[in-house]
Coordinates of C-alpha atoms and ligand atoms in Angstrom, one line a residue:
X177 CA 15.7 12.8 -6.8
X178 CA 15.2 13.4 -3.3
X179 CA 12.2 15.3 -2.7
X180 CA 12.6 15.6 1.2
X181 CA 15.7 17.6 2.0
X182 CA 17.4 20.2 3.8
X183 CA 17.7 23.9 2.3
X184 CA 19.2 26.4 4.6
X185 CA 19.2 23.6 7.7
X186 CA 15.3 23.3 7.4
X187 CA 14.1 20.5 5.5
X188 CA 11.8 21.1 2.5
X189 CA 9.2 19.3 0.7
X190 CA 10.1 20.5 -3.0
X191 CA 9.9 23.6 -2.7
X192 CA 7.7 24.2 0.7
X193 CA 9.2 24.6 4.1
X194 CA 8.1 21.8 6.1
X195 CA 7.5 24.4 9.0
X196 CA 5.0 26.3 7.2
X197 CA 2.9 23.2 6.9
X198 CA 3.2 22.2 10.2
X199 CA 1.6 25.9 11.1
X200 CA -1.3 25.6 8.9
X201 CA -2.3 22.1 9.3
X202 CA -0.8 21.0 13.1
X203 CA 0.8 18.0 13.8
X204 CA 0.7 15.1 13.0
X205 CA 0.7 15.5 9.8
X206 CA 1.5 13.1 6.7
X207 CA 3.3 14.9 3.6
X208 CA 3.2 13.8 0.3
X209 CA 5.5 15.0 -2.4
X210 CA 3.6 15.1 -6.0
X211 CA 6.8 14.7 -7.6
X212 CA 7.9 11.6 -5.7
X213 CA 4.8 9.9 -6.2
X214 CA 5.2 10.3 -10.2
X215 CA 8.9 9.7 -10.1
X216 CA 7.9 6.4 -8.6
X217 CA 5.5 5.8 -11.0
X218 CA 7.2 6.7 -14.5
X219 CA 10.1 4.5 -13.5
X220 CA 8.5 1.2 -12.9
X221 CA 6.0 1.8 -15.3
X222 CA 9.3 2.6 -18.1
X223 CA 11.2 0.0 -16.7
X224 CA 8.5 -2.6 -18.3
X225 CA 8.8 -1.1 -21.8
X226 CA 8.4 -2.8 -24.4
X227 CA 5.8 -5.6 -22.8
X228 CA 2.5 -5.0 -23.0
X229 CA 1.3 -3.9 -19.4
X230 CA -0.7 -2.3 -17.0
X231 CA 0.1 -1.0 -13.8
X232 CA -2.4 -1.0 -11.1
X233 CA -1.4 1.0 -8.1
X234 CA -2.2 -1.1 -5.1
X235 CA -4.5 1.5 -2.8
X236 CA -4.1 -0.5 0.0
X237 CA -0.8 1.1 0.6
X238 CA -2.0 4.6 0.8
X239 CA -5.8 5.2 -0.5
X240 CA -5.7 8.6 -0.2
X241 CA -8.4 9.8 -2.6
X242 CA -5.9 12.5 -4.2
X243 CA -2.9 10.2 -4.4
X244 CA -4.9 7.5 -6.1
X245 CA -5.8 10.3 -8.8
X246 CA -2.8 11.3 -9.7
X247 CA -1.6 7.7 -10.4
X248 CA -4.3 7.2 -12.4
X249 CA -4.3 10.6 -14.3
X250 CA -0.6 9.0 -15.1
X251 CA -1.6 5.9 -16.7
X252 CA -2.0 3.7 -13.9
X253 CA -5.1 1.2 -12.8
X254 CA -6.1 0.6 -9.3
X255 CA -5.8 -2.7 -7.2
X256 CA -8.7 -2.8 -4.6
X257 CA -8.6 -5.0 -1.7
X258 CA -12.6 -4.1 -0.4
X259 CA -16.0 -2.6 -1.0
X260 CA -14.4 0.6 1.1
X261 CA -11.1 0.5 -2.0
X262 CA -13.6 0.4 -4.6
X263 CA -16.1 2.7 -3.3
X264 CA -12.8 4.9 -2.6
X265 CA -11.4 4.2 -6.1
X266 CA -14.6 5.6 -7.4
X267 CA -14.6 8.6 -5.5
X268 CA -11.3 9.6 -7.1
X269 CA -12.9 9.2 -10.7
X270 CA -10.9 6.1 -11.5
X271 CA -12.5 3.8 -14.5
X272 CA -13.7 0.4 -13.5
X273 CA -12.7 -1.2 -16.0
X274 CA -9.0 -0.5 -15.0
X275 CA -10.0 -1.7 -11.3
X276 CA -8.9 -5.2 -10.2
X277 CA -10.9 -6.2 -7.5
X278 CA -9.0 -8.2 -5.1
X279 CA -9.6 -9.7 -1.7
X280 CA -9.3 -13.4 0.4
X281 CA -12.4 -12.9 1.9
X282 CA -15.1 -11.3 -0.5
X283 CA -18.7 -10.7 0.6
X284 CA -21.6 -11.6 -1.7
X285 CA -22.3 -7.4 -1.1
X286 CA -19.0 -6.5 -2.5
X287 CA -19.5 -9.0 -5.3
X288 CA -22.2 -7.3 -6.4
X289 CA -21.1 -3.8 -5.7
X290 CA -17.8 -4.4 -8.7
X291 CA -20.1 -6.3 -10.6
X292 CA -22.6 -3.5 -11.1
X293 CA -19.5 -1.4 -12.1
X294 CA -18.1 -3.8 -14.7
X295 CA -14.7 -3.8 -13.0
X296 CA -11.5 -5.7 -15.2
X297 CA -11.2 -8.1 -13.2
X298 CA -12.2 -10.1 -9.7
X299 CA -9.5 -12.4 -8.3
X300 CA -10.7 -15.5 -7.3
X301 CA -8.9 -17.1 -4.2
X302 CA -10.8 -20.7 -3.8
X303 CA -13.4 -23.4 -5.5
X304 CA -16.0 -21.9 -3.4
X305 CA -16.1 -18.6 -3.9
X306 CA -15.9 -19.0 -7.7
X307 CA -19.1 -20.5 -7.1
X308 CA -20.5 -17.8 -4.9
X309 CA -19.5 -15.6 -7.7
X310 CA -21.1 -17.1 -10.4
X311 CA -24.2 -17.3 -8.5
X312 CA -24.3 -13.9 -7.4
X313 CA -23.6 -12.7 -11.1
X314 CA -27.0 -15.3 -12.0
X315 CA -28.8 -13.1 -9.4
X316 CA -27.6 -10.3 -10.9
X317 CA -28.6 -11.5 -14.9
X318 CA -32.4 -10.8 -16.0
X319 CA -32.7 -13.8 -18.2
X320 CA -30.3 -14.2 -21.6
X321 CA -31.2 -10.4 -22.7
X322 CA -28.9 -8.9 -19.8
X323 CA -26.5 -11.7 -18.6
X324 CA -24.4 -10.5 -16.2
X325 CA -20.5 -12.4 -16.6
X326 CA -18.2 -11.7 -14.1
X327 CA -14.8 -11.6 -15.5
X328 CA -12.4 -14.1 -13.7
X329 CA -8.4 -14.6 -12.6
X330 CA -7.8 -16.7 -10.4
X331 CA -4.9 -16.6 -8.0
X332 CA -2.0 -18.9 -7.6
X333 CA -0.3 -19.4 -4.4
X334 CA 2.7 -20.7 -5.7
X335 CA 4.4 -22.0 -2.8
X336 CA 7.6 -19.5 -3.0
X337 CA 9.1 -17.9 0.0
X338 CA 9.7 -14.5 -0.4
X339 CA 11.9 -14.3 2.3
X340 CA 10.2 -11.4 3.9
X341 CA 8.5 -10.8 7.4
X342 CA 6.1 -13.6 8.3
X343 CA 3.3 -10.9 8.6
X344 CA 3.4 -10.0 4.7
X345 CA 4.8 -13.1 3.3
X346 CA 1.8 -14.5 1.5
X347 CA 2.6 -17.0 -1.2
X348 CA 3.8 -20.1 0.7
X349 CA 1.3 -22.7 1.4
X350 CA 0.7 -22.1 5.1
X351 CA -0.6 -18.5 4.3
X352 CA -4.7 -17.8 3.3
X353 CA -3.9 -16.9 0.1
X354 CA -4.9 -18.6 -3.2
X355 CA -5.3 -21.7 -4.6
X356 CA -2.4 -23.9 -4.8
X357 CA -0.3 -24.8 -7.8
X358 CA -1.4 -28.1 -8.0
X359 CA -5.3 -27.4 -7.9
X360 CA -5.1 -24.9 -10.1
X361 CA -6.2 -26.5 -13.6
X362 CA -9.0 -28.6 -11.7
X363 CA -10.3 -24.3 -10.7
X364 CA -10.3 -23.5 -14.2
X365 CA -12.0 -26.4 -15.7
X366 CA -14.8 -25.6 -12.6
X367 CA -14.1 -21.8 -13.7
X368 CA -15.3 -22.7 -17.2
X369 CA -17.7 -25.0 -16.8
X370 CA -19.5 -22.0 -14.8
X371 CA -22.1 -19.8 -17.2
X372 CA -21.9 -16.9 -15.7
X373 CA -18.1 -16.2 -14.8
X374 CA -15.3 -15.8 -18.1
X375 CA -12.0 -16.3 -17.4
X376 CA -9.7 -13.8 -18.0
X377 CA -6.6 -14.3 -16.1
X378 CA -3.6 -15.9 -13.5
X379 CA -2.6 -13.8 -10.6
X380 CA -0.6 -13.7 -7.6
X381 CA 1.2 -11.9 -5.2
X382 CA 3.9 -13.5 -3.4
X383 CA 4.6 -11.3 0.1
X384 CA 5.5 -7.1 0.1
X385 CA 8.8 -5.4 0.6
X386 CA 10.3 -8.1 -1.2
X387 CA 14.4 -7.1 -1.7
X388 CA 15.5 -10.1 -3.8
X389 CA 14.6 -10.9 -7.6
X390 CA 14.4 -14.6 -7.3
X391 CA 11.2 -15.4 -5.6
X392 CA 9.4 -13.9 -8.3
X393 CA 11.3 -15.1 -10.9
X394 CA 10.7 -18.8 -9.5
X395 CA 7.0 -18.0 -8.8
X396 CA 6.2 -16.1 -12.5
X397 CA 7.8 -19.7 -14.1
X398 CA 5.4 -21.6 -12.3
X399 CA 2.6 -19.6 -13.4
X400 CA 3.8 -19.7 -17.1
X401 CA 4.0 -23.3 -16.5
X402 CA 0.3 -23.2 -15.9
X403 CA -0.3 -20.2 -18.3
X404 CA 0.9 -22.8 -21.2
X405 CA -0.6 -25.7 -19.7
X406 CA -4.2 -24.0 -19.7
X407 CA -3.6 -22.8 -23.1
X408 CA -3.2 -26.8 -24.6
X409 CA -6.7 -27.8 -22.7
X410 CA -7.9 -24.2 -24.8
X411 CA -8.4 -21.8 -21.7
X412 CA -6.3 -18.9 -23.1
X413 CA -5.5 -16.0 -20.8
X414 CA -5.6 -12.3 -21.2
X415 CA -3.7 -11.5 -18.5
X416 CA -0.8 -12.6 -16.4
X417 CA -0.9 -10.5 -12.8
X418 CA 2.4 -10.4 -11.1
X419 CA 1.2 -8.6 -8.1
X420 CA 3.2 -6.0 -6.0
X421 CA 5.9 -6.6 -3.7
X422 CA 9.1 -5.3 -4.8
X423 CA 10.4 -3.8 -1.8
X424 CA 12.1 0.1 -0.8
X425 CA 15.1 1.1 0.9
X426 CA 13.8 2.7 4.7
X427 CA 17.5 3.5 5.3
X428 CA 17.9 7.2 4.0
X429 CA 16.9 6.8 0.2
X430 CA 13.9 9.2 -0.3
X431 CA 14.2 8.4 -4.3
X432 CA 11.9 5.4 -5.8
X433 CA 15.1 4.3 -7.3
X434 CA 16.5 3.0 -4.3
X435 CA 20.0 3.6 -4.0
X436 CA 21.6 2.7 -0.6
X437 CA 19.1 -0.3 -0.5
X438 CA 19.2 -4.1 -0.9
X439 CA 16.0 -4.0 -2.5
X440 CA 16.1 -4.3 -6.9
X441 CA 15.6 -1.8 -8.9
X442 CA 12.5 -1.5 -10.9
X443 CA 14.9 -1.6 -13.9
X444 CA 16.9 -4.9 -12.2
X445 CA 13.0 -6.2 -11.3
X446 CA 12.1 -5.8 -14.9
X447 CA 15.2 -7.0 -16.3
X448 CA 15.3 -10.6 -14.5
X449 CA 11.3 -11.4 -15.4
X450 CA 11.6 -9.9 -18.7
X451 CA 13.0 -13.5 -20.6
X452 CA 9.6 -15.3 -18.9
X453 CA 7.2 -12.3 -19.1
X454 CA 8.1 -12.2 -22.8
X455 CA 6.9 -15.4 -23.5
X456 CA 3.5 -15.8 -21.9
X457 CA 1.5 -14.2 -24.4
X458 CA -0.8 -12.5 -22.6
X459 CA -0.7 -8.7 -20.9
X460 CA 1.0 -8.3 -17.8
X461 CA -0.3 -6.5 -14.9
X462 CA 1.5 -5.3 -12.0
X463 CA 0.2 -4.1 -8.6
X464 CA 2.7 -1.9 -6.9
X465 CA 1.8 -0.3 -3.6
X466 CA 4.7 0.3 -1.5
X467 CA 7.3 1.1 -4.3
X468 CA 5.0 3.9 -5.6
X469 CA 4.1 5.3 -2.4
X470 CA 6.7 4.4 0.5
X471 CA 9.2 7.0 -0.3
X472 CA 7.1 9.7 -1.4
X473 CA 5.6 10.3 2.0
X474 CA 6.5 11.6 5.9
X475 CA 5.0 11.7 9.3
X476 CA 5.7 14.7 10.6
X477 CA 5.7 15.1 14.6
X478 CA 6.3 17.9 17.2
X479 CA 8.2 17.1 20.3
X480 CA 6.1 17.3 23.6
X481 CA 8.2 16.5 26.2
X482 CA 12.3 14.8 26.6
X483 CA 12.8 12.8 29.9
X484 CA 16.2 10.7 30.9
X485 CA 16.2 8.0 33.7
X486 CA 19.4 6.1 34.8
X487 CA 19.0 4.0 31.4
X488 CA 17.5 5.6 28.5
X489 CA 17.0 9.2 27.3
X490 CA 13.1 9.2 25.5
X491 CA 11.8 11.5 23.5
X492 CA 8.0 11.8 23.4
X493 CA 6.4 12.9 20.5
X494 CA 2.6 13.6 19.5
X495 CA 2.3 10.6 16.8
X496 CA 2.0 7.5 18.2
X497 CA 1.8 3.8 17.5
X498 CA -2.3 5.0 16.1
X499 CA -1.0 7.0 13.8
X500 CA 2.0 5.0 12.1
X501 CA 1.7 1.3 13.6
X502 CA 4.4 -0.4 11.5
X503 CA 7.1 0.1 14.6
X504 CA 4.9 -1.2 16.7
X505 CA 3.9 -4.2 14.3
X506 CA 7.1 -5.2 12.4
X507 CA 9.5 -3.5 14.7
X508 CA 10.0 -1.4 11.0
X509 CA 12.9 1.1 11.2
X510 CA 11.7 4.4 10.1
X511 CA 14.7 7.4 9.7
X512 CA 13.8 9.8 12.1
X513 CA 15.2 13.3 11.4
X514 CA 15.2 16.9 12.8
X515 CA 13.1 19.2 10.9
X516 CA 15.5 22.0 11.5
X517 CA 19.3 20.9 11.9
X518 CA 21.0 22.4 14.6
X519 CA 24.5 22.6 16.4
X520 CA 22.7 20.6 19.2
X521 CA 24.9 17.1 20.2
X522 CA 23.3 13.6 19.1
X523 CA 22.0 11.6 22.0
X524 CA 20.6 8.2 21.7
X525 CA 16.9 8.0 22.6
X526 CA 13.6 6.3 22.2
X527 CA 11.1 8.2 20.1
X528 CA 8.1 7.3 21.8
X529 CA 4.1 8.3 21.1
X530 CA 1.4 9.5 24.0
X531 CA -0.5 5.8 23.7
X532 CA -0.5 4.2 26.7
X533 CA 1.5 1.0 25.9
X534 CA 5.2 0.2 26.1
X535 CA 4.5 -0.5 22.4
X536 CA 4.0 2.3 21.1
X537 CA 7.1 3.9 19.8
X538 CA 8.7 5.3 16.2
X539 CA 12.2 4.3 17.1
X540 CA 14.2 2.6 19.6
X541 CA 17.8 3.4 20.5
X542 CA 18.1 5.7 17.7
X543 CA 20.7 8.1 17.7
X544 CA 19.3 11.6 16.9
X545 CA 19.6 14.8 17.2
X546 CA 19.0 16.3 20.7
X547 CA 15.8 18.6 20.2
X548 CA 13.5 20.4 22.5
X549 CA 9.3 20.9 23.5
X550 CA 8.0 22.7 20.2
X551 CA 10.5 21.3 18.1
X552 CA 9.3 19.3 14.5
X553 CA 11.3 15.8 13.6
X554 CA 10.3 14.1 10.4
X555 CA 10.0 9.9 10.3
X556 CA 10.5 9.3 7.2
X557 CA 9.4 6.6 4.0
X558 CA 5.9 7.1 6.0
X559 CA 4.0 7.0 2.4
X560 CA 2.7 3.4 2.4
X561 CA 1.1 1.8 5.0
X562 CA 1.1 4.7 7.3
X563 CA -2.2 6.6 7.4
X564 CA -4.3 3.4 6.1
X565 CA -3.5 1.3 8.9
X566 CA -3.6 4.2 11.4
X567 CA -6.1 3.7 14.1
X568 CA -8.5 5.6 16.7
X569 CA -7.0 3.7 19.3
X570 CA -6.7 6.0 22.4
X571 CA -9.5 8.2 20.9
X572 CA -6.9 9.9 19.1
X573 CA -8.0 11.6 16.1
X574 CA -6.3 10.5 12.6
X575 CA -3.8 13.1 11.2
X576 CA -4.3 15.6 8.3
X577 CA -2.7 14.0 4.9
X578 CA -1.2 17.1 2.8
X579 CA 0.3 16.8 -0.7
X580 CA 2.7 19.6 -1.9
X581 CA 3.0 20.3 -5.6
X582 CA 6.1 22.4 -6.3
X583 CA 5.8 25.5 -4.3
X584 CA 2.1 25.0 -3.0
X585 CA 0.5 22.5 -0.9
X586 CA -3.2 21.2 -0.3
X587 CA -4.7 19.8 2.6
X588 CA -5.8 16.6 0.9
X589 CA -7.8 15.4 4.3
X590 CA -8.3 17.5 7.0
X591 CA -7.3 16.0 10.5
X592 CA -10.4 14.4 12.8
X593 CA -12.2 16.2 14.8
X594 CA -13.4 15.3 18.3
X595 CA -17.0 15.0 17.1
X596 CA -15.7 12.5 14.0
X597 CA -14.7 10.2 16.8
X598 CA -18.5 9.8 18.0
X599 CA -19.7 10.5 14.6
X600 CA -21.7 6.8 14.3
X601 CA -22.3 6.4 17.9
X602 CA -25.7 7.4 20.0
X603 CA -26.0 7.0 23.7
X604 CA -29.2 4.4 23.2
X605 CA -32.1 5.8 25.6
X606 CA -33.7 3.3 28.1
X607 CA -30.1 1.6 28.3
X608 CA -29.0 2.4 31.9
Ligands
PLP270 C1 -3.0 -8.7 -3.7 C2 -2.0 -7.6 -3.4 N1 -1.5 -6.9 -4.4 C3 -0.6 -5.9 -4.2 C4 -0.2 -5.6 -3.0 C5 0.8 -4.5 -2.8 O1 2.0 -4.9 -2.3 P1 3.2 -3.9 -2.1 O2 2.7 -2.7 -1.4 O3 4.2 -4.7 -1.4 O4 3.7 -3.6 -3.5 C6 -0.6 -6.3 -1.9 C7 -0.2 -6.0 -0.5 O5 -0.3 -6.7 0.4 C8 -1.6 -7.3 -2.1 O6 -2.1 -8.0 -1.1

């Protein structure tokens, strides 16, 4: 189902006029259909049936405090990536004990913050920080009556190229990430020789927007290699955690199921990891960000001003490289279309933000429809990685995020305000 489309020439969100959003809340805004989102959800979550599971919606693709609820009012868990996902995760009522806390770079603080909460599980990502752990949950411990036990996977870096952009490809040696294959039984014997960690787990997560099945296929045999080798020196495992990754179609499809794309459906995904998920004997987690959330979600952006010189017609918008970087960052391609269709002719322009840098654009060389000051265009697949990585970077203020549920919509954060951009700052007397 698309749940972004064009009724009477004026695109809709379900069933409210994009216009009439824009009105209320300004622009830019992000939209967020309800109905996507859950779409999204039930099918990779059914496409898994049958093998015991868990999905844990990644937050880091869109932590909106309302959008992680209603994946976890559906069934799902959360993936955290920081104290400020965890505190967030909190905040939208989720259970830590369906929490994985993630992260490459954990402070002893946010140790103790997920330990106090008694969180499913903390990802380990080298020999020294399972120490760190297991000291800061002996700090933590008030003698044998209360001893506090951090619950333990660790994570694999497989070695497996995803064959993805550089900057999200994360399970090949050369990348930060986890502890290689082949030191991986020598972390679990450290792992269990430790009193105050228990193993629970393998995990890893091989790169995002991931459009081929193979790379996880080779990358979950490796860790069933391990899974079985751990299990004849009597470490069993409870779980065996996939990560996210599977990729989205950013060329028109606004369903989860992603027709028109290269990228696997959840149902082709499932099908090609079911013959080794089947047989590691332990519960499989998932951590989807960007399938759940990519499609489900627009920028919406008024046009400011249009300007031709002798080579290039631009278009300049009010969102800008702040607001939705991934253009900027991964030269992404975002569909960029016209809030109201009209008989106008198609031009091919740059759609370009107010930030002063050449950089800062939504589209290059894109053939659109020629609109006007005042007018509304729509970039679309904006739901994952969009608002989270937007910035204050030219003292711009972040956007509003708005969810629409059938007919009704609800500001689920209010756009910044001048005074949130000096919120933390003082002017520091004496200082001249
Ligand atoms: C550990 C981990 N899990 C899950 C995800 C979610 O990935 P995606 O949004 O591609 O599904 C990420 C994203 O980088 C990640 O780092």
């Amino acid at each position: 189902m698309n749940f972004f489309d064009y009724h009477n020439d004026e695109m809709m969100c379900e069933g409210v006029r994009l216009g009439e959003i824009a009105e209320r809340v300004g622009t830019p805004a992000y939209i967020y259909s309800k109905r996507a989102l859950l779409d999204a959800f039930h099918e990779f979550d059914s496409a898994f049936a049958g093998i015991d599971h868990l999905v844990c919606y990644s937050m880091k693709a869109n932590s909106n405090l309302n959008v992680c609820k209603i994946f976890y009012t559906a069934g799902s868990g959360v993936d955290c990536n920081s104290g400020g996902e965890f505190f967030r995760a909190l905040k939208a009522g989720v259970d830590p004990h369906r929490i994985i806390f993630t992260g490459v770079g954990k402070t002893e603080e946010e140790m103790r913050m997920v330990l106090q909460h008694d969180v499913m599980m903390i990802k380990v990502e080298s020999f020294e920080e399972l120490n760190v752990l297991n000291d800061v949950a002996a700090s933590m411990s008030n003698g044998l009556s209360e001893k506090k036990i951090a619950p333990v996977g660790i994570r694999i870096n497989p070695d497996v190229d995803p064959k993805t952009h550089p900057y999200i490809s994360t399970g090949l040696s050369e990348n930060k990430f986890g502890i290689e294959a082949s030191q991986a039984l020598n972390a679990y014997e450290l792992a269990a020789s430790l009193p105050n960690l228990r193993i629970t787990g393998i995990d890893m997560h091989i790169g995002s927007q991931i459009t081929q099945v193979e790379p996880f296929v080779e990358a979950c045999n490796k860790m069933a290699e391990l899974t079985a080798k751990l299990k004849q020196r009597g470490i069993v495992l409870e779980h065996f955690d996939i990560g996210g990754g599977l990729g989205v179609s950013y060329n028109g499809s606004n369903s989860g199921s992603n027709p028109g794309s290269d990228s696997p459906t959840p149902r082709q995904f499932a099908d090609s990891l079911r013959p080794v998920l089947k047989h590691v004997g332990c519960k499989i987690l998932f951590e989807p960000g960007r399938f759940l959330t990519a499609n489900a979600g627009i920028l919406v952006t008024k046009v400011l001003y249009t300007k031709q010189n002798k080579k290039k017609n631009f278009v300049i918008v009010d969102a800008a490289m702040n607001d939705l970087l991934r253009p900027s960052l991964y030269n992404a391609f975002h569909e960029i279309k016209p809030v109201k269709k009209t008989k106008n002719e198609t031009i091919t322009a740059d759609i370009v933000g107010p930030v002063c840098e050449s950089g800062d654009f939504l589209a290059k060389n894109r053939e659109i429809q020629k609109s006007k000051r005042g007018e509304l265009l729509a970039v679309m697949s904006a739901g994952a990685y969009g608002f989270v990585m937007s910035s204050n970077y030219n003292s711009r203020r972040r956007a509003a995020e708005v969810i629409v549920d059938g007919t009704k919509f609800f500001i689920a954060r209010e756009r910044e305000t001048y005074d949130n951009l000096v919120q933390n700052e003082h002017l520091i007397d004496g200082l001249k």
